[in-house]
Tab-separated table of C-alpha atoms in Angstrom:
chain	number	residue	atom	x	y	z
A	1	MET	CA	-13.913	16.043	-2.856
A	2	ILE	CA	-13.462	15.233	0.778
A	3	LYS	CA	-12.968	11.378	1.119
A	4	PRO	CA	-16.128	9.848	3.284
A	5	LEU	CA	-13.564	8.179	6.216
A	6	GLU	CA	-11.640	11.588	6.241
A	7	GLY	CA	-11.242	11.840	10.407
A	8	ILE	CA	-11.748	8.063	11.109
A	9	ARG	CA	-8.360	6.469	13.025
A	10	VAL	CA	-7.827	2.958	12.654
A	11	LEU	CA	-5.180	1.165	14.165
A	12	ASP	CA	-4.000	-1.847	12.193
A	13	CYS	CA	-2.337	-4.374	14.338
A	14	SER	CA	-2.851	-7.254	11.718
A	15	GLN	CA	-0.440	-8.960	9.683
A	16	PHE	CA	-0.162	-10.904	6.204
A	17	LEU	CA	-3.304	-10.340	3.820
A	18	SER	CA	-6.606	-10.328	5.012
A	19	ALA	CA	-7.086	-7.960	7.843
A	20	PRO	CA	-4.277	-5.592	6.163
A	21	SER	CA	-6.395	-5.388	3.292
A	22	ALA	CA	-9.471	-4.346	4.774
A	23	GLY	CA	-7.117	-1.495	6.262
A	24	LEU	CA	-5.649	-0.612	2.672
A	25	LYS	CA	-9.607	-0.255	1.448
A	26	LEU	CA	-10.559	2.070	4.691
A	27	ALA	CA	-7.387	4.063	4.291
A	28	ASP	CA	-8.251	4.313	0.443
A	29	LEU	CA	-11.713	6.074	1.149
A	30	GLY	CA	-9.685	8.495	3.683
A	31	ALA	CA	-8.873	6.675	6.805
A	32	GLU	CA	-6.010	7.163	8.747
A	33	VAL	CA	-4.824	4.092	9.135
A	34	ILE	CA	-1.809	3.205	11.513
A	35	LYS	CA	0.315	-0.075	11.134
A	36	ILE	CA	1.304	-0.973	14.513
A	37	GLU	CA	3.882	-3.667	13.920
A	38	LYS	CA	6.186	-5.661	16.567
A	39	LYS	CA	9.161	-4.964	17.581
A	40	GLY	CA	12.257	-6.116	15.463
A	41	GLY	CA	10.703	-7.756	12.131
A	42	GLY	CA	7.367	-6.994	12.283
A	43	ASP	CA	5.017	-7.909	9.766
A	44	ILE	CA	5.886	-11.356	8.980
A	45	CYS	CA	5.012	-10.220	5.464
A	46	ARG	CA	7.521	-8.085	4.904
A	47	GLN	CA	9.524	-11.454	3.828
A	48	LEU	CA	6.864	-13.034	2.272
A	49	TYR	CA	8.343	-13.078	-1.643
A	50	VAL	CA	6.196	-14.739	-4.503
A	51	SER	CA	9.398	-13.450	-6.292
A	52	ASN	CA	12.909	-11.932	-6.105
A	53	PHE	CA	11.516	-8.460	-6.487
A	54	LYS	CA	12.067	-6.042	-3.203
A	55	ILE	CA	10.852	-2.741	-2.688
A	56	ASP	CA	12.828	-0.915	-0.203
A	57	ASN	CA	14.311	-4.440	0.994
A	58	ASP	CA	10.855	-5.459	1.574
A	59	SER	CA	8.391	-7.698	-0.677
A	60	SER	CA	6.375	-6.060	-3.183
A	61	LEU	CA	3.579	-7.981	-1.580
A	62	PHE	CA	3.873	-6.079	1.941
A	63	HIS	CA	3.935	-3.013	-0.235
A	64	ALA	CA	0.753	-3.527	-2.247
A	65	ILE	CA	-0.938	-4.593	0.681
A	66	ASN	CA	0.250	-1.615	3.097
A	67	ARG	CA	0.316	1.245	1.061
A	68	ASN	CA	-1.362	4.656	2.308
A	69	LYS	CA	-0.736	3.385	5.730
A	70	LYS	CA	1.485	5.316	8.980
A	71	GLY	CA	3.740	2.938	10.576
A	72	LEU	CA	4.765	2.260	14.463
A	73	GLU	CA	7.164	-0.303	15.803
A	74	LEU	CA	5.877	-1.150	19.515
A	75	ASP	CA	7.019	-4.400	21.684
A	76	MET	CA	3.643	-4.846	23.199
A	77	LYS	CA	4.981	-6.993	25.769
A	78	THR	CA	6.524	-4.309	27.534
A	79	GLU	CA	4.631	-2.177	29.879
A	80	LYS	CA	5.709	1.456	27.720
A	81	ALA	CA	4.355	0.246	24.646
A	82	GLN	CA	1.095	-0.693	26.483
A	83	ILE	CA	0.756	2.404	28.026
A	84	PHE	CA	1.470	4.135	24.729
A	85	PHE	CA	-0.861	2.190	22.792
A	86	LYS	CA	-3.493	2.788	25.470
A	87	LYS	CA	-3.148	6.465	24.867
A	88	LEU	CA	-3.872	5.817	20.716
A	89	VAL	CA	-6.495	3.435	21.679
A	90	LYS	CA	-8.757	6.145	23.519
A	91	THR	CA	-7.963	8.227	20.105
A	92	ALA	CA	-9.100	5.918	17.647
A	93	ASP	CA	-12.365	4.559	15.687
A	94	VAL	CA	-11.150	1.054	14.590
A	95	VAL	CA	-8.957	-1.619	16.046
A	96	LEU	CA	-8.069	-4.438	13.732
A	97	ILE	CA	-6.593	-7.791	14.308
A	98	ASN	CA	-6.294	-11.241	12.687
A	99	PHE	CA	-4.067	-13.530	15.680
A	100	ARG	CA	-4.294	-16.639	16.268
A	101	PRO	CA	-7.056	-17.598	19.070
A	102	GLY	CA	-5.706	-16.519	22.339
A	103	VAL	CA	-2.645	-14.377	21.098
A	104	ALA	CA	-4.716	-10.947	21.278
A	105	ARG	CA	-5.526	-11.405	24.846
A	106	LYS	CA	-2.194	-12.059	26.111
A	107	LEU	CA	-1.384	-8.686	24.768
A	108	ASN	CA	-4.221	-6.947	26.109
A	109	LEU	CA	-5.301	-6.225	22.208
A	110	ASP	CA	-8.805	-8.149	22.559
A	111	ALA	CA	-11.992	-6.938	21.948
A	112	GLU	CA	-12.679	-6.345	25.895
A	113	SER	CA	-9.630	-4.741	27.007
A	114	ILE	CA	-9.670	-2.471	23.962
A	115	HIS	CA	-13.771	-1.549	25.393
A	116	LYS	CA	-12.730	-0.891	28.589
A	117	ILE	CA	-9.985	2.001	27.087
A	118	ASN	CA	-12.649	3.176	24.423
A	119	PRO	CA	-16.163	1.841	24.005
A	120	LYS	CA	-16.956	3.421	20.811
A	121	ILE	CA	-13.838	1.283	19.484
A	122	VAL	CA	-15.361	-0.326	16.319
A	123	TYR	CA	-13.222	-3.881	16.861
A	124	GLY	CA	-12.395	-6.038	13.837
A	125	GLU	CA	-11.141	-9.452	13.832
A	126	ILE	CA	-10.142	-12.462	11.199
A	127	THR	CA	-9.847	-15.949	12.209
A	128	GLY	CA	-9.108	-18.569	10.357
A	129	TYR	CA	-12.318	-20.832	11.489
A	130	GLY	CA	-13.635	-18.857	14.356
A	131	GLU	CA	-12.443	-18.593	18.240
A	132	ASN	CA	-14.563	-21.721	19.464
A	133	SER	CA	-14.956	-23.829	16.268
A	134	PRO	CA	-13.674	-27.114	16.291
A	135	TRP	CA	-10.955	-26.255	13.756
A	136	SER	CA	-9.952	-23.290	15.832
A	137	SER	CA	-6.139	-23.963	16.580
A	138	TRP	CA	-5.689	-25.225	12.751
A	139	PRO	CA	-3.360	-22.797	10.908
A	140	GLY	CA	-5.571	-20.101	9.059
A	141	GLN	CA	-3.647	-20.435	5.919
A	142	ASP	CA	-5.209	-19.772	2.270
A	143	LEU	CA	-4.471	-22.836	0.680
A	144	LEU	CA	-5.667	-24.804	3.905
A	145	VAL	CA	-9.065	-23.006	4.189
A	146	GLN	CA	-9.580	-23.341	0.187
A	147	GLY	CA	-9.524	-27.099	0.589
A	148	MET	CA	-11.752	-27.240	3.374
A	149	SER	CA	-14.389	-25.279	1.657
A	150	GLY	CA	-15.406	-27.183	-1.163
A	151	ILE	CA	-14.426	-24.197	-4.296
A	152	CYS	CA	-11.714	-26.535	-5.431
A	153	TYR	CA	-14.520	-28.856	-6.059
A	154	LEU	CA	-15.844	-26.206	-8.570
A	155	ASN	CA	-12.832	-25.692	-10.726
A	156	GLY	CA	-11.582	-27.441	-13.440
A	157	ASP	CA	-12.985	-30.648	-15.632
A	158	ARG	CA	-14.730	-33.494	-14.114
A	159	GLU	CA	-11.440	-36.133	-14.517
A	160	GLN	CA	-9.358	-33.454	-12.717
A	161	ASP	CA	-7.914	-33.390	-8.845
A	162	PRO	CA	-9.557	-30.607	-7.290
A	163	LEU	CA	-8.193	-27.273	-8.366
A	164	PRO	CA	-7.055	-24.324	-5.911
A	165	PHE	CA	-7.580	-20.750	-6.967
A	166	GLY	CA	-4.369	-19.074	-8.200
A	167	LEU	CA	-5.053	-16.166	-6.012
A	168	SER	CA	-5.296	-15.992	-2.048
A	169	MET	CA	-9.306	-16.599	-2.270
A	170	ALA	CA	-10.072	-16.978	1.434
A	171	ASP	CA	-7.570	-13.651	2.492
A	172	LEU	CA	-9.279	-11.490	-0.373
A	173	ALA	CA	-12.423	-12.434	0.521
A	174	ALA	CA	-12.261	-12.373	4.173
A	175	GLY	CA	-10.997	-8.480	4.206
A	176	GLU	CA	-13.496	-7.275	1.923
A	177	HIS	CA	-16.136	-8.931	4.418
A	178	LEU	CA	-14.305	-7.117	7.247
A	179	CYS	CA	-14.230	-3.929	5.661
A	180	GLN	CA	-17.868	-3.898	5.260
A	181	GLY	CA	-18.454	-5.121	8.401
A	182	ILE	CA	-16.659	-2.145	9.737
A	183	LEU	CA	-18.436	0.451	7.688
A	184	ALA	CA	-21.355	-0.720	9.460
A	185	GLY	CA	-19.897	-0.819	12.796
A	186	LEU	CA	-18.638	2.915	12.201
A	187	PHE	CA	-22.242	4.162	11.297
A	188	ASN	CA	-24.099	2.326	14.027
A	189	ALA	CA	-21.184	3.747	16.503
A	190	GLN	CA	-21.732	7.289	15.579
A	191	ARG	CA	-25.132	6.711	15.282
A	192	THR	CA	-25.533	5.208	19.232
A	193	GLY	CA	-22.450	5.996	20.424
A	194	GLU	CA	-21.334	2.541	21.360
A	195	GLY	CA	-18.773	0.437	19.545
A	196	CYS	CA	-18.875	-3.033	18.527
A	197	VAL	CA	-17.174	-6.053	17.700
A	198	ILE	CA	-17.214	-7.590	13.740
A	199	GLN	CA	-15.856	-10.806	13.360
A	200	THR	CA	-15.505	-13.324	10.314
A	201	GLU	CA	-13.566	-15.849	9.463
A	202	LEU	CA	-11.354	-17.078	6.392
A	203	LEU	CA	-13.879	-20.023	6.186
A	204	THR	CA	-17.154	-18.557	6.342
A	205	SER	CA	-16.068	-15.963	3.957
A	206	LEU	CA	-14.962	-18.287	1.256
A	207	MET	CA	-18.332	-20.308	1.586
A	208	ASP	CA	-20.148	-16.894	1.346
A	209	LEU	CA	-18.625	-16.649	-2.244
A	210	GLN	CA	-20.174	-19.853	-3.101
A	211	PHE	CA	-23.967	-18.714	-1.837
A	212	GLU	CA	-25.611	-19.387	-5.042
A	213	SER	CA	-24.099	-23.018	-5.668
A	214	PHE	CA	-24.807	-23.546	-2.034
A	215	THR	CA	-28.378	-22.542	-1.887
A	216	THR	CA	-28.779	-25.391	-4.562
A	217	PHE	CA	-26.830	-27.831	-2.660
A	218	LEU	CA	-28.650	-27.014	0.428
A	219	ASN	CA	-32.426	-27.336	-1.042
A	220	ASN	CA	-32.166	-30.473	-3.533
A	221	GLY	CA	-31.416	-33.093	-1.422
A	222	ASN	CA	-27.667	-32.286	-0.830
A	223	GLU	CA	-26.807	-33.176	-4.750
A	224	LEU	CA	-22.997	-32.721	-5.504
A	225	PRO	CA	-22.566	-30.275	-8.463
A	226	VAL	CA	-20.944	-32.276	-11.465
A	227	ARG	CA	-18.288	-30.535	-13.298
A	228	SER	CA	-18.087	-30.492	-16.882
A	229	GLY	CA	-16.030	-33.454	-18.461
A	230	PHE	CA	-14.530	-31.120	-20.869
A	231	HIS	CA	-13.746	-27.148	-20.521
A	232	ASN	CA	-15.604	-26.729	-16.982
A	233	ALA	CA	-16.842	-23.056	-16.556
A	234	ASN	CA	-18.964	-23.625	-13.915
A	235	PRO	CA	-20.487	-26.718	-12.598
A	236	TYR	CA	-24.125	-25.554	-12.890
A	237	LEU	CA	-24.025	-24.281	-16.417
A	238	ASP	CA	-24.244	-26.011	-19.594
A	239	ALA	CA	-22.683	-25.740	-22.632
A	240	PRO	CA	-21.415	-23.754	-24.660
A	241	TYR	CA	-20.090	-21.829	-21.430
A	242	GLY	CA	-16.423	-22.456	-21.267
A	243	ILE	CA	-13.459	-20.784	-22.521
A	244	TYR	CA	-12.002	-22.500	-25.721
A	245	THR	CA	-8.596	-22.795	-27.615
A	246	THR	CA	-8.635	-20.993	-31.299
A	247	LYS	CA	-6.215	-21.149	-34.146
A	248	ASN	CA	-4.182	-18.389	-32.339
A	249	GLY	CA	-5.530	-17.982	-28.637
A	250	TYR	CA	-8.606	-18.503	-26.190
A	251	LEU	CA	-11.945	-17.304	-26.674
A	252	ALA	CA	-14.550	-17.314	-23.616
A	253	ILE	CA	-18.224	-18.237	-24.372
A	254	ALA	CA	-21.169	-17.524	-21.919
A	255	MET	CA	-24.830	-18.450	-22.277
A	256	CYS	CA	-26.533	-18.278	-25.341
A	257	PRO	CA	-28.668	-20.935	-27.582
A	258	ILE	CA	-27.056	-23.671	-29.433
A	259	THR	CA	-28.818	-23.209	-32.466
A	260	LYS	CA	-27.859	-19.863	-32.739
A	261	LEU	CA	-24.178	-20.324	-32.033
A	262	ALA	CA	-24.231	-23.339	-34.777
A	263	ASP	CA	-26.267	-20.936	-37.655
A	264	LEU	CA	-23.321	-18.078	-36.374
A	265	LEU	CA	-20.657	-20.362	-37.055
A	266	ASP	CA	-21.778	-21.948	-39.965
A	267	TYR	CA	-21.460	-25.716	-38.135
A	268	GLN	CA	-23.858	-27.798	-40.093
A	269	GLU	CA	-22.768	-30.844	-37.914
A	270	LEU	CA	-23.543	-29.021	-34.974
A	271	ALA	CA	-27.190	-28.165	-35.867
A	272	ASN	CA	-27.880	-31.486	-36.811
A	273	PHE	CA	-26.536	-32.906	-33.742
A	274	ILE	CA	-28.668	-30.540	-31.410
A	275	LYS	CA	-32.251	-31.982	-33.481
A	276	THR	CA	-31.806	-35.399	-32.042
A	277	HIS	CA	-30.133	-34.404	-28.571
A	278	THR	CA	-30.382	-31.946	-25.517
A	279	VAL	CA	-27.810	-29.617	-24.292
A	280	GLU	CA	-28.555	-30.645	-20.243
A	281	GLN	CA	-27.690	-34.724	-21.470
A	282	ASP	CA	-24.666	-33.740	-24.069
A	283	SER	CA	-23.192	-30.813	-22.791
A	284	ASP	CA	-19.794	-32.238	-22.873
A	285	GLU	CA	-20.019	-33.736	-26.430
A	286	ILE	CA	-21.514	-30.034	-27.809
A	287	LYS	CA	-18.314	-28.237	-25.801
A	288	ARG	CA	-16.073	-30.641	-27.741
A	289	MET	CA	-17.353	-30.548	-31.254
A	290	LEU	CA	-17.700	-26.707	-30.540
A	291	GLN	CA	-13.689	-26.748	-30.071
A	292	THR	CA	-12.959	-28.601	-33.174
A	293	LYS	CA	-14.368	-25.602	-35.269
A	294	LEU	CA	-13.333	-22.694	-33.115
A	295	LEU	CA	-9.789	-24.286	-33.682
A	296	THR	CA	-9.940	-23.576	-37.304
A	297	GLN	CA	-9.635	-19.930	-37.132
A	298	PRO	CA	-8.091	-17.012	-35.077
A	299	THR	CA	-10.142	-15.510	-32.170
A	300	GLU	CA	-10.212	-12.033	-33.832
A	301	HIS	CA	-12.099	-14.208	-37.144
A	302	TRP	CA	-14.727	-15.564	-34.233
A	303	LEU	CA	-14.874	-12.269	-31.989
A	304	ALA	CA	-16.174	-10.293	-35.883
A	305	ILE	CA	-19.135	-12.655	-36.145
A	306	LEU	CA	-20.189	-13.758	-32.817
A	307	GLN	CA	-19.984	-10.000	-30.914
A	308	PRO	CA	-22.587	-8.173	-33.384
A	309	ALA	CA	-24.570	-10.964	-33.392
A	310	ASP	CA	-24.759	-10.230	-29.251
A	311	ILE	CA	-23.164	-13.640	-28.049
A	312	TRP	CA	-21.437	-12.923	-24.858
A	313	CYS	CA	-17.596	-13.703	-25.636
A	314	THR	CA	-14.543	-11.941	-25.646
A	315	LYS	CA	-10.653	-12.922	-25.963
A	316	VAL	CA	-9.319	-14.228	-23.219
A	317	LEU	CA	-6.442	-12.217	-22.038
A	318	ASN	CA	-3.008	-12.509	-19.912
A	319	TRP	CA	-1.949	-9.758	-18.075
A	320	GLN	CA	0.598	-8.520	-20.619
A	321	GLN	CA	-2.589	-8.433	-23.251
A	322	MET	CA	-4.332	-6.554	-20.697
A	323	ASP	CA	-1.513	-4.030	-20.690
A	324	ASN	CA	-1.312	-3.710	-24.329
A	325	ALA	CA	-5.076	-3.550	-25.091
A	326	GLY	CA	-5.272	-0.321	-22.645
A	327	LEU	CA	-7.309	-1.812	-20.074
A	328	PHE	CA	-5.068	-0.176	-17.110
A	329	GLU	CA	-5.254	3.269	-18.649
A	330	GLU	CA	-8.601	3.449	-19.831
A	331	LEU	CA	-10.087	2.400	-16.354
A	332	LYS	CA	-7.301	4.349	-14.830
A	333	MET	CA	-6.752	1.116	-12.635
A	334	LYS	CA	-3.001	1.582	-12.390
A	335	GLN	CA	-1.330	4.236	-10.030
A	336	GLU	CA	1.797	5.650	-9.029
A	337	ILE	CA	3.311	5.044	-5.553
A	338	HIS	CA	6.393	6.826	-4.049
A	339	SER	CA	7.984	4.618	-1.073
A	340	SER	CA	9.364	6.035	2.107
A	341	GLU	CA	13.418	5.772	0.092
A	342	GLY	CA	12.015	7.631	-2.306
A	343	LYS	CA	11.587	4.757	-5.178
A	344	HIS	CA	8.653	4.730	-7.648
A	345	PHE	CA	6.237	2.124	-8.481
A	346	TYR	CA	3.157	1.141	-9.726
A	347	THR	CA	0.337	-0.742	-8.168
A	348	THR	CA	-3.426	-0.881	-8.520
A	349	ARG	CA	-5.922	1.965	-7.137
A	350	CYS	CA	-8.957	1.298	-4.890
A	351	PRO	CA	-12.223	0.239	-7.428
A	352	ILE	CA	-14.693	2.504	-5.642
A	353	ARG	CA	-16.127	5.603	-7.284
A	354	ILE	CA	-18.226	8.241	-5.287
A	355	ASP	CA	-19.710	10.852	-7.276
A	356	GLY	CA	-17.598	9.868	-10.543
A	357	GLU	CA	-14.470	10.458	-8.574
A	358	ILE	CA	-11.530	8.007	-7.918
A	359	PHE	CA	-9.543	7.629	-4.775
A	360	THR	CA	-5.607	7.278	-5.227
A	361	SER	CA	-2.513	8.097	-3.438
A	362	GLU	CA	0.590	8.107	-4.123
A	363	LYS	CA	1.823	7.180	-0.648
A	364	GLY	CA	3.538	3.744	-0.116
A	365	ALA	CA	3.843	1.451	3.189
A	366	PRO	CA	5.764	2.711	5.847
A	367	THR	CA	9.495	1.622	6.741
A	368	LEU	CA	9.290	-0.715	10.322
A	369	GLY	CA	8.943	2.155	12.465
A	370	GLU	CA	8.368	5.232	10.037
A	371	ASP	CA	6.104	7.341	12.130
A	372	ASN	CA	7.630	6.191	16.101
A	373	VAL	CA	9.093	10.040	16.281
A	374	LYS	CA	6.301	11.514	14.960
A	375	PHE	CA	4.439	10.218	17.764
A	376	GLY	CA	6.765	10.746	20.234
A	377	ILE	CA	8.188	7.044	20.760
A	378	LYS	CA	11.312	6.997	21.518
A	379	GLU	CA	13.966	4.565	21.095
A	380	GLU	CA	14.336	2.180	24.442
């Protein structure tokens, strides 16, 4: 099957995670993505380690984000590189950046400069907080954005401190939103022959993830959600919604009638309690009672009772348990990648199917300047 974005050329001038993750999605869908890095050190993400695990002397993070791309090394502060880049822009369909405000203009990588060269370009940009906001000069760093966005007050129990996600949620959300905008821009460019500027911010993207909760907040007098005091999983959802400890692990239970749950668990104390109390007023106490009961048996025991009765529940898995349970294999979520220096490693695939087909590519991330010679760039 021909991938839907084959024939589309993307100049990925971005770094770290947010915009490069959008470039990765475009590459997986068939676009030719050319990662353009600064002379000398390249993308700072090459040396951004979360462990001591390296691939081809670069961080595993860099390889995860930039696989399936070509690579150029350019000193955009030189006239020679600027001339070459302008020629490249004339052949491209998309440009991606995520610099601090003002940096792109200094390097002639701003939207106005790019569109003077190629008016059909779809120009995609991610900033931390927007170019003209009061916080535009602040560092666009994921944890800081999580702290500003309110999302940390959705996690953890009521008496706990604000709790951030264990993922770079702002970067990931902004990358997905930028990719959506780029695809819309490409469709519009093919229809009208005109390019456009696609912009999103880490902060607005993280706010968008909370659209359900914000809709309630903005329409009920700005009343803050109250996290459960025990096993909170969503401040707007009452018991039994949460994760519980069992005799040998953990069990997640979603929405279901407490009376039905008490009956299935043969839990008369809970059945009697609910006769004189409400879930809305006594959610935490109900959760504590459930926790006491669920600790008496292994997870598998409870699943054997609850799942046949159509109770939405599951064993809570760590990564090793996921792998042992065959999730990666059954969903074909693991693909083998070959690095430029011949090393083999595994990563996840693009999660999108088209007409039932899964898109994979074994091409790893480029070494710094790997494709300079192929593009006719000579060493200075």
